[in-house]
């Protein structure tokens, strides 16, 4: 008998304001055509001035709890993956805990930039299989619009705001590849590549929150190679292969990266959940958003084998194989 961390519910929240590519044509030297062809992005959502990351996170959490059919009091732990917290501290996770009216358990943030949700899922899985938590609310929530340089056409067109969440629950299982729940995880980082993607400010350096800087081309090359490798490794750890995959639910950074990774995994695009056209890159929120939208669209069904993979600043990357 094995313990598996099974997804019981999923939900998301997108801020009301939709920003089409045309909005950027008036601000920087770019075109809708360039953005669509090079990235696949058509629009993204930006949070309202009075909307913070915790506001997005709470709404996604409420949607996931509703989908799971459980009250917030049924949760033992909350992990929020974010690089754009409301404050330096307290954590967004404890703010969510307070807003949900939870007075037991524990909550903390996890920062692995765009790989944050994959890292959070892997850590929630570890808490569950080691018996430290029975139910974990795992949230990815970001307001990247707050750290964009709206004069840098190479980055400002790429990102959006949003949040997604899943409820993971401990379940007894046979210990086979047919089990529902998380079957394997694979995490990596390589700090030598920090200059490729970073924010040029922080508490102990500039005392400001800074702006996002990226060498897009170099990140692109790392992404295609590392994402396919980590997905293969996680499938291998689970005793499965690309042929067993029902859905790749990738980090939504760029349609060309998503397509190239699927090609390397020999999985056809019909088996890839794509939301980048509507959301842009929402960093740690992109995978739970895609899981939630994929379920809403009727793509993801109970029993489906899913591979998620993501890469972001650090560089940090990884993947999770789970049966829905
Ligand atoms: N509009 C018009 N032209 C542009 C724009 C724009 N918005 N942005 C860049 N260009 C220009 C460049 O200036 C360059 O012009 P030049 O040849 O005259 O110098 C030209 O387009 C080509 O630039 P490249 O950077 O080589 O373009 P590329 O095809 O690589 O696309 C992009 C750029 C979309 C950023 C791509 O490299 C990419 O998606 N990279 C990966 C980003 C990513 O995946 N990040 C994930 C992690 S994010 C995180 O962790 C927070």
PDB file of C-alpha atoms and ligand atoms in Angstrom, residues 29-30 34 38-39 113-114 144 153-154 157-159 197 214 216-217 219-220 253-254 256-257 281 311-313, ligand 1:
ATOM      1  CA  UNK A  29       7.989  49.623 -31.254  1.00  0.00           C
ATOM      2  CA  UNK A  30       6.091  46.362 -31.760  1.00  0.00           C
ATOM      3  CA  UNK A  34       5.320  40.137 -34.269  1.00  0.00           C
ATOM      4  CA  UNK A  38       7.105  34.942 -32.185  1.00  0.00           C
ATOM      5  CA  UNK A  39       5.190  33.979 -29.020  1.00  0.00           C
ATOM      6  CA  UNK A 113       9.848  31.867 -10.574  1.00  0.00           C
ATOM      7  CA  UNK A 114       8.114  30.176 -13.547  1.00  0.00           C
ATOM      8  CA  UNK A 144       4.036  40.216 -13.122  1.00  0.00           C
ATOM      9  CA  UNK A 153       9.598  45.574 -25.956  1.00  0.00           C
ATOM     10  CA  UNK A 154      11.555  42.325 -25.527  1.00  0.00           C
ATOM     11  CA  UNK A 157       4.651  42.003 -24.183  1.00  0.00           C
ATOM     12  CA  UNK A 158       5.224  38.520 -22.762  1.00  0.00           C
ATOM     13  CA  UNK A 159       3.710  38.461 -19.267  1.00  0.00           C
ATOM     14  CA  UNK A 197      16.580  36.050 -16.419  1.00  0.00           C
ATOM     15  CA  UNK A 214      15.765  38.684 -19.804  1.00  0.00           C
ATOM     16  CA  UNK A 216      15.080  35.840 -24.359  1.00  0.00           C
ATOM     17  CA  UNK A 217      17.032  33.990 -26.996  1.00  0.00           C
ATOM     18  CA  UNK A 219      16.411  31.323 -22.214  1.00  0.00           C
ATOM     19  CA  UNK A 220      14.584  29.927 -25.233  1.00  0.00           C
ATOM     20  CA  UNK A 253       5.719  31.056 -21.898  1.00  0.00           C
ATOM     21  CA  UNK A 254       5.852  30.841 -25.659  1.00  0.00           C
ATOM     22  CA  UNK A 256       7.199  27.927 -30.005  1.00  0.00           C
ATOM     23  CA  UNK A 257       8.774  26.504 -26.809  1.00  0.00           C
ATOM     24  CA  UNK A 281       3.212  34.076 -19.385  1.00  0.00           C
ATOM     25  CA  UNK A 311      11.472  26.562 -16.459  1.00  0.00           C
ATOM     26  CA  UNK A 312      12.185  30.008 -15.109  1.00  0.00           C
ATOM     27  CA  UNK A 313      14.685  32.388 -13.549  1.00  0.00           C
TER      28      UNK A 313
HETATM   29  N1  LIG B   1       8.341  43.508 -31.099  1.00  0.00           N
HETATM   30  C1  LIG B   1       9.094  43.600 -32.188  1.00  0.00           C
HETATM   31  N2  LIG B   1      10.388  43.189 -32.230  1.00  0.00           N
HETATM   32  C2  LIG B   1      10.902  42.685 -31.094  1.00  0.00           C
HETATM   33  C3  LIG B   1      10.161  42.557 -29.917  1.00  0.00           C
HETATM   34  C4  LIG B   1       8.823  42.991 -29.944  1.00  0.00           C
HETATM   35  N3  LIG B   1       8.017  42.919 -28.872  1.00  0.00           N
HETATM   36  N4  LIG B   1      10.953  41.995 -28.966  1.00  0.00           N
HETATM   37  C5  LIG B   1      12.147  41.781 -29.530  1.00  0.00           C
HETATM   38  N5  LIG B   1      12.119  42.198 -30.803  1.00  0.00           N
HETATM   39  C6  LIG B   1      13.197  42.181 -31.795  1.00  0.00           C
HETATM   40  C7  LIG B   1      14.567  42.173 -31.164  1.00  0.00           C
HETATM   41  O1  LIG B   1      14.944  43.472 -30.793  1.00  0.00           O
HETATM   42  C8  LIG B   1      15.411  41.627 -32.293  1.00  0.00           C
HETATM   43  O2  LIG B   1      15.662  42.655 -33.195  1.00  0.00           O
HETATM   44  P1  LIG B   1      17.106  42.795 -33.895  1.00  0.00           P
HETATM   45  O3  LIG B   1      17.267  41.522 -34.693  1.00  0.00           O
HETATM   46  O4  LIG B   1      16.968  44.028 -34.721  1.00  0.00           O
HETATM   47  O5  LIG B   1      18.078  42.909 -32.764  1.00  0.00           O
HETATM   48  C9  LIG B   1      14.457  40.615 -32.963  1.00  0.00           C
HETATM   49  O6  LIG B   1      13.147  40.973 -32.539  1.00  0.00           O
HETATM   50  C10 LIG B   1      14.740  39.193 -32.610  1.00  0.00           C
HETATM   51  O7  LIG B   1      14.904  39.113 -31.180  1.00  0.00           O
HETATM   52  P2  LIG B   1      15.116  37.759 -30.464  1.00  0.00           P
HETATM   53  O8  LIG B   1      15.215  37.995 -28.983  1.00  0.00           O
HETATM   54  O9  LIG B   1      16.184  36.982 -31.134  1.00  0.00           O
HETATM   55  O10 LIG B   1      13.683  37.081 -30.806  1.00  0.00           O
HETATM   56  P3  LIG B   1      13.209  35.643 -30.497  1.00  0.00           P
HETATM   57  O11 LIG B   1      12.727  35.015 -31.710  1.00  0.00           O
HETATM   58  O12 LIG B   1      14.180  34.899 -29.628  1.00  0.00           O
HETATM   59  O13 LIG B   1      11.906  35.922 -29.611  1.00  0.00           O
HETATM   60  C11 LIG B   1      11.284  35.924 -27.286  1.00  0.00           C
HETATM   61  C12 LIG B   1      12.031  36.652 -28.394  1.00  0.00           C
HETATM   62  C13 LIG B   1       9.818  35.869 -27.637  1.00  0.00           C
HETATM   63  C14 LIG B   1      11.489  36.682 -25.992  1.00  0.00           C
HETATM   64  C15 LIG B   1      11.828  34.480 -27.162  1.00  0.00           C
HETATM   65  O14 LIG B   1      13.219  34.503 -27.130  1.00  0.00           O
HETATM   66  C16 LIG B   1      11.342  33.767 -25.924  1.00  0.00           C
HETATM   67  O15 LIG B   1      10.186  33.443 -25.809  1.00  0.00           O
HETATM   68  N6  LIG B   1      12.256  33.446 -25.005  1.00  0.00           N
HETATM   69  C17 LIG B   1      11.941  32.656 -23.835  1.00  0.00           C
HETATM   70  C18 LIG B   1      11.219  33.403 -22.803  1.00  0.00           C
HETATM   71  C19 LIG B   1      10.784  32.426 -21.752  1.00  0.00           C
HETATM   72  O16 LIG B   1      10.460  31.293 -22.023  1.00  0.00           O
HETATM   73  N7  LIG B   1      10.784  32.755 -20.516  1.00  0.00           N
HETATM   74  C20 LIG B   1      10.374  31.702 -19.599  1.00  0.00           C
HETATM   75  C21 LIG B   1      10.751  31.899 -18.346  1.00  0.00           C
HETATM   76  S1  LIG B   1      10.068  33.428 -17.774  1.00  0.00           S
HETATM   77  C22 LIG B   1      10.296  33.472 -16.098  1.00  0.00           C
HETATM   78  O17 LIG B   1      10.851  32.630 -15.489  1.00  0.00           O
HETATM   79  C23 LIG B   1       9.849  34.704 -15.362  1.00  0.00           C
END
